[in-house]
Amino acid sequence: MRLTGTKEGCASGDCGACTVITGTADQHGNTRYEAINSCITLLGSLHGKELITVEAFQQEPRHPVQQGMMEKQGAQCGFCTPGIVMSLTALHAN
């Protein structure tokens, strides 16, 4: 798959570099998005869920979270920035 945007930083769920988004449909068919630490998530717990990595945000136009981070110069070193984008995107989506 060659998806390299999600990083493993601490391997204990503390740093957020491994953050991805899961989507789960509720009983009304609405999707609830949640940011999770992929480094400590068991694969079986993702069964039936949508999984979104930072690579989903490579196309134009930019997602509002990406645009806001750019306009306000909200980037860090680049290693944990994808995790920050994913966490904010999950909040924005709900």
GROMACS .gro file of N, CA and C in nm:
model
  282
    1MET      N    1   0.081  -0.119   0.000
    1MET     CA    2   0.000   0.000   0.000
    1MET      C    3   0.087   0.126   0.000
    2ARG      N    4   0.202   0.120   0.060
    2ARG     CA    5   0.297   0.232   0.063
    2ARG      C    6   0.238   0.360   0.122
    3LEU      N    7   0.161   0.346   0.227
    3LEU     CA    8   0.107   0.461   0.298
    3LEU      C    9   0.206   0.497   0.409
    4THR      N   10   0.275   0.608   0.395
    4THR     CA   11   0.383   0.642   0.487
    4THR      C   12   0.354   0.763   0.575
    5GLY      N   13   0.235   0.820   0.566
    5GLY     CA   14   0.204   0.940   0.643
    5GLY      C   15   0.184   0.915   0.791
    6THR      N   16   0.131   0.798   0.826
    6THR     CA   17   0.109   0.763   0.966
    6THR      C   18   0.239   0.708   1.022
    7LYS      N   19   0.289   0.768   1.128
    7LYS     CA   20   0.418   0.730   1.184
    7LYS      C   21   0.402   0.656   1.316
    8GLU      N   22   0.502   0.575   1.350
    8GLU     CA   23   0.509   0.517   1.483
    8GLU      C   24   0.617   0.593   1.558
    9GLY      N   25   0.575   0.666   1.659
    9GLY     CA   26   0.671   0.746   1.736
    9GLY      C   27   0.711   0.679   1.865
   10CYS      N   28   0.616   0.664   1.954
   10CYS     CA   29   0.646   0.612   2.088
   10CYS      C   30   0.606   0.466   2.106
   11ALA      N   31   0.517   0.416   2.022
   11ALA     CA   32   0.465   0.278   2.030
   11ALA      C   33   0.388   0.253   2.159
   12SER      N   34   0.342   0.360   2.224
   12SER     CA   35   0.263   0.342   2.347
   12SER      C   36   0.137   0.428   2.349
   13GLY      N   37   0.110   0.497   2.238
   13GLY     CA   38  -0.012   0.577   2.229
   13GLY      C   39  -0.004   0.713   2.293
   14ASP      N   40   0.116   0.760   2.324
   14ASP     CA   41   0.130   0.889   2.392
   14ASP      C   42   0.155   1.008   2.299
   15CYS      N   43   0.230   0.987   2.191
   15CYS     CA   44   0.275   1.102   2.112
   15CYS      C   45   0.175   1.146   2.005
   16GLY      N   46   0.092   1.056   1.953
   16GLY     CA   47  -0.009   1.092   1.854
   16GLY      C   48   0.037   1.088   1.710
   17ALA      N   49   0.164   1.055   1.685
   17ALA     CA   50   0.213   1.049   1.547
   17ALA      C   51   0.143   0.941   1.465
   18CYS      N   52   0.087   0.842   1.532
   18CYS     CA   53   0.022   0.729   1.465
   18CYS      C   54  -0.130   0.747   1.450
   19THR      N   55  -0.180   0.866   1.476
   19THR     CA   56  -0.324   0.888   1.477
   19THR      C   57  -0.388   0.866   1.341
   20VAL      N   58  -0.496   0.789   1.340
   20VAL     CA   59  -0.581   0.766   1.224
   20VAL      C   60  -0.724   0.790   1.270
   21ILE      N   61  -0.817   0.789   1.175
   21ILE     CA   62  -0.958   0.811   1.207
   21ILE      C   63  -1.037   0.687   1.172
   22THR      N   64  -1.125   0.646   1.264
   22THR     CA   65  -1.219   0.539   1.232
   22THR      C   66  -1.358   0.599   1.219
   23GLY      N   67  -1.437   0.540   1.132
   23GLY     CA   68  -1.575   0.581   1.114
   23GLY      C   69  -1.667   0.464   1.143
   24THR      N   70  -1.764   0.486   1.228
   24THR     CA   71  -1.859   0.381   1.265
   24THR      C   72  -2.000   0.434   1.246
   25ALA      N   73  -2.082   0.358   1.176
   25ALA     CA   74  -2.222   0.399   1.154
   25ALA      C   75  -2.305   0.368   1.278
   26ASP      N   76  -2.392   0.462   1.315
   26ASP     CA   77  -2.484   0.436   1.427
   26ASP      C   78  -2.614   0.375   1.374
   27GLN      N   79  -2.710   0.355   1.461
   27GLN     CA   80  -2.835   0.289   1.422
   27GLN      C   81  -2.917   0.371   1.323
   28HIS      N   82  -2.887   0.500   1.309
   28HIS     CA   83  -2.960   0.586   1.216
   28HIS      C   84  -2.887   0.602   1.083
   29GLY      N   85  -2.773   0.534   1.070
   29GLY     CA   86  -2.696   0.544   0.947
   29GLY      C   87  -2.599   0.660   0.942
   30ASN      N   88  -2.588   0.737   1.051
   30ASN     CA   89  -2.493   0.846   1.058
   30ASN      C   90  -2.356   0.792   1.100
   31THR      N   91  -2.252   0.845   1.042
   31THR     CA   92  -2.117   0.800   1.075
   31THR      C   93  -2.058   0.888   1.184
   32ARG      N   94  -2.004   0.824   1.285
   32ARG     CA   95  -1.935   0.892   1.395
   32ARG      C   96  -1.786   0.867   1.376
   33TYR      N   97  -1.709   0.974   1.374
   33TYR     CA   98  -1.565   0.963   1.352
   33TYR      C   99  -1.490   0.978   1.484
   34GLU      N  100  -1.382   0.901   1.497
   34GLU     CA  101  -1.303   0.902   1.619
   34GLU      C  102  -1.156   0.890   1.583
   35ALA      N  103  -1.074   0.975   1.642
   35ALA     CA  104  -0.929   0.966   1.625
   35ALA      C  105  -0.877   0.859   1.721
   36ILE      N  106  -0.795   0.769   1.669
   36ILE     CA  107  -0.739   0.663   1.752
   36ILE      C  108  -0.589   0.653   1.730
   37ASN      N  109  -0.520   0.598   1.827
   37ASN     CA  110  -0.376   0.572   1.815
   37ASN      C  111  -0.360   0.434   1.750
   38SER      N  112  -0.315   0.432   1.627
   38SER     CA  113  -0.306   0.304   1.555
   38SER      C  114  -0.199   0.212   1.613
   39CYS      N  115  -0.101   0.266   1.680
   39CYS     CA  116   0.008   0.182   1.731
   39CYS      C  117  -0.036   0.090   1.844
   40ILE      N  118  -0.147   0.121   1.909
   40ILE     CA  119  -0.194   0.036   2.020
   40ILE      C  120  -0.334  -0.020   1.993
   41THR      N  121  -0.378  -0.012   1.868
   41THR     CA  122  -0.511  -0.063   1.830
   41THR      C  123  -0.498  -0.202   1.771
   42LEU      N  124  -0.574  -0.294   1.823
   42LEU     CA  125  -0.574  -0.429   1.769
   42LEU      C  126  -0.652  -0.432   1.638
   43LEU      N  127  -0.600  -0.501   1.541
   43LEU     CA  128  -0.660  -0.506   1.408
   43LEU      C  129  -0.805  -0.553   1.413
   44GLY      N  130  -0.836  -0.651   1.494
   44GLY     CA  131  -0.972  -0.704   1.505
   44GLY      C  132  -1.073  -0.601   1.551
   45SER      N  133  -1.029  -0.500   1.625
   45SER     CA  134  -1.122  -0.397   1.673
   45SER      C  135  -1.168  -0.304   1.562
   46LEU      N  136  -1.107  -0.313   1.446
   46LEU     CA  137  -1.144  -0.229   1.332
   46LEU      C  138  -1.244  -0.295   1.238
   47HIS      N  139  -1.281  -0.418   1.268
   47HIS     CA  140  -1.373  -0.492   1.182
   47HIS      C  141  -1.504  -0.415   1.164
   48GLY      N  142  -1.543  -0.393   1.039
   48GLY     CA  143  -1.668  -0.324   1.008
   48GLY      C  144  -1.660  -0.173   1.016
   49LYS      N  145  -1.541  -0.119   1.041
   49LYS     CA  146  -1.526   0.026   1.053
   49LYS      C  147  -1.452   0.081   0.931
   50GLU      N  148  -1.479   0.205   0.902
   50GLU     CA  149  -1.405   0.277   0.800
   50GLU      C  150  -1.274   0.323   0.862
   51LEU      N  151  -1.163   0.312   0.791
   51LEU     CA  152  -1.033   0.355   0.841
   51LEU      C  153  -0.979   0.462   0.747
   52ILE      N  154  -0.946   0.577   0.803
   52ILE     CA  155  -0.898   0.689   0.723
   52ILE      C  156  -0.758   0.727   0.772
   53THR      N  157  -0.663   0.730   0.680
   53THR     CA  158  -0.528   0.774   0.713
   53THR      C  159  -0.506   0.913   0.655
   54VAL      N  160  -0.396   0.974   0.691
   54VAL     CA  161  -0.368   1.111   0.646
   54VAL      C  162  -0.356   1.120   0.494
   55GLU      N  163  -0.327   1.009   0.427
   55GLU     CA  164  -0.318   1.011   0.281
   55GLU      C  165  -0.449   1.050   0.214
   56ALA      N  166  -0.560   1.038   0.285
   56ALA     CA  167  -0.690   1.077   0.230
   56ALA      C  168  -0.697   1.227   0.203
   57PHE      N  169  -0.604   1.303   0.258
   57PHE     CA  170  -0.607   1.448   0.245
   57PHE      C  171  -0.503   1.501   0.147
   58GLN      N  172  -0.464   1.417   0.052
   58GLN     CA  173  -0.364   1.459  -0.047
   58GLN      C  174  -0.423   1.536  -0.164
   59GLN      N  175  -0.552   1.526  -0.185
   59GLN     CA  176  -0.610   1.592  -0.302
   59GLN      C  177  -0.650   1.737  -0.272
   60GLU      N  178  -0.665   1.812  -0.378
   60GLU     CA  179  -0.713   1.949  -0.370
   60GLU      C  180  -0.864   1.948  -0.386
   61PRO      N  181  -0.942   2.037  -0.335
   61PRO     CA  182  -0.896   2.143  -0.245
   61PRO      C  183  -0.862   2.087  -0.107
   62ARG      N  184  -0.788   2.163  -0.033
   62ARG     CA  185  -0.748   2.120   0.101
   62ARG      C  186  -0.867   2.113   0.194
   63HIS      N  187  -0.859   2.021   0.289
   63HIS     CA  188  -0.959   2.011   0.394
   63HIS      C  189  -0.949   2.138   0.479
   64PRO      N  190  -1.060   2.187   0.536
   64PRO     CA  191  -1.056   2.309   0.618
   64PRO      C  192  -0.953   2.303   0.733
   65VAL      N  193  -0.932   2.186   0.790
   65VAL     CA  194  -0.832   2.173   0.896
   65VAL      C  195  -0.692   2.197   0.840
   66GLN      N  196  -0.662   2.137   0.726
   66GLN     CA  197  -0.531   2.159   0.663
   66GLN      C  198  -0.512   2.307   0.629
   67GLN      N  199  -0.614   2.366   0.572
   67GLN     CA  200  -0.606   2.507   0.533
   67GLN      C  201  -0.582   2.595   0.654
   68GLY      N  202  -0.653   2.570   0.762
   68GLY     CA  203  -0.635   2.647   0.885
   68GLY      C  204  -0.496   2.631   0.943
   69MET      N  205  -0.444   2.510   0.942
   69MET     CA  206  -0.308   2.488   0.993
   69MET      C  207  -0.205   2.563   0.908
   70MET      N  208  -0.227   2.565   0.778
   70MET     CA  209  -0.135   2.637   0.690
   70MET      C  210  -0.143   2.787   0.714
   71GLU      N  211  -0.264   2.840   0.720
   71GLU     CA  212  -0.281   2.984   0.737
   71GLU      C  213  -0.228   3.034   0.869
   72LYS      N  214  -0.239   2.953   0.973
   72LYS     CA  215  -0.195   2.994   1.107
   72LYS      C  216  -0.057   2.939   1.142
   73GLN      N  217   0.010   2.879   1.042
   73GLN     CA  218   0.143   2.822   1.059
   73GLN      C  219   0.148   2.727   1.179
   74GLY      N  220   0.053   2.632   1.178
   74GLY     CA  221   0.037   2.542   1.290
   74GLY      C  222   0.114   2.412   1.280
   75ALA      N  223   0.211   2.403   1.191
   75ALA     CA  224   0.286   2.279   1.176
   75ALA      C  225   0.392   2.266   1.284
   76GLN      N  226   0.422   2.143   1.316
   76GLN     CA  227   0.533   2.113   1.407
   76GLN      C  228   0.651   2.068   1.322
   77CYS      N  229   0.728   1.975   1.370
   77CYS     CA  230   0.847   1.928   1.299
   77CYS      C  231   0.811   1.851   1.172
   78GLY      N  232   0.689   1.808   1.159
   78GLY     CA  233   0.648   1.729   1.044
   78GLY      C  234   0.625   1.584   1.079
   79PHE      N  235   0.685   1.536   1.185
   79PHE     CA  236   0.667   1.397   1.225
   79PHE      C  237   0.531   1.376   1.289
   80CYS      N  238   0.491   1.467   1.376
   80CYS     CA  239   0.363   1.452   1.446
   80CYS      C  240   0.250   1.533   1.383
   81THR      N  241   0.281   1.618   1.286
   81THR     CA  242   0.178   1.701   1.223
   81THR      C  243   0.064   1.619   1.162
   82PRO      N  244   0.090   1.507   1.093
   82PRO     CA  245  -0.023   1.428   1.043
   82PRO      C  246  -0.119   1.384   1.153
   83GLY      N  247  -0.067   1.348   1.270
   83GLY     CA  248  -0.152   1.309   1.382
   83GLY      C  249  -0.237   1.424   1.432
   84ILE      N  250  -0.180   1.543   1.434
   84ILE     CA  251  -0.254   1.662   1.476
   84ILE      C  252  -0.368   1.689   1.377
   85VAL      N  253  -0.336   1.680   1.248
   85VAL     CA  254  -0.439   1.700   1.144
   85VAL      C  255  -0.551   1.598   1.159
   86MET      N  256  -0.517   1.473   1.183
   86MET     CA  257  -0.618   1.368   1.196
   86MET      C  258  -0.706   1.390   1.317
   87SER      N  259  -0.648   1.427   1.430
   87SER     CA  260  -0.728   1.452   1.551
   87SER      C  261  -0.824   1.568   1.532
   88LEU      N  262  -0.775   1.677   1.474
   88LEU     CA  263  -0.862   1.793   1.450
   88LEU      C  264  -0.969   1.762   1.347
   89THR      N  265  -0.936   1.683   1.247
   89THR     CA  266  -1.033   1.646   1.144
   89THR      C  267  -1.146   1.563   1.203
   90ALA      N  268  -1.114   1.470   1.292
   90ALA     CA  269  -1.219   1.389   1.356
   90ALA      C  270  -1.312   1.478   1.437
   91LEU      N  271  -1.257   1.574   1.508
   91LEU     CA  272  -1.342   1.669   1.583
   91LEU      C  273  -1.429   1.751   1.488
   92HIS      N  274  -1.370   1.797   1.380
   92HIS     CA  275  -1.442   1.879   1.282
   92HIS      C  276  -1.555   1.800   1.216
   93ALA      N  277  -1.532   1.671   1.192
   93ALA     CA  278  -1.631   1.588   1.122
   93ALA      C  279  -1.755   1.562   1.206
   94ASN      N  280  -1.740   1.560   1.336
   94ASN     CA  281  -1.854   1.532   1.423
   94ASN      C  282  -1.926   1.659   1.459
   0.00000   0.00000   0.00000
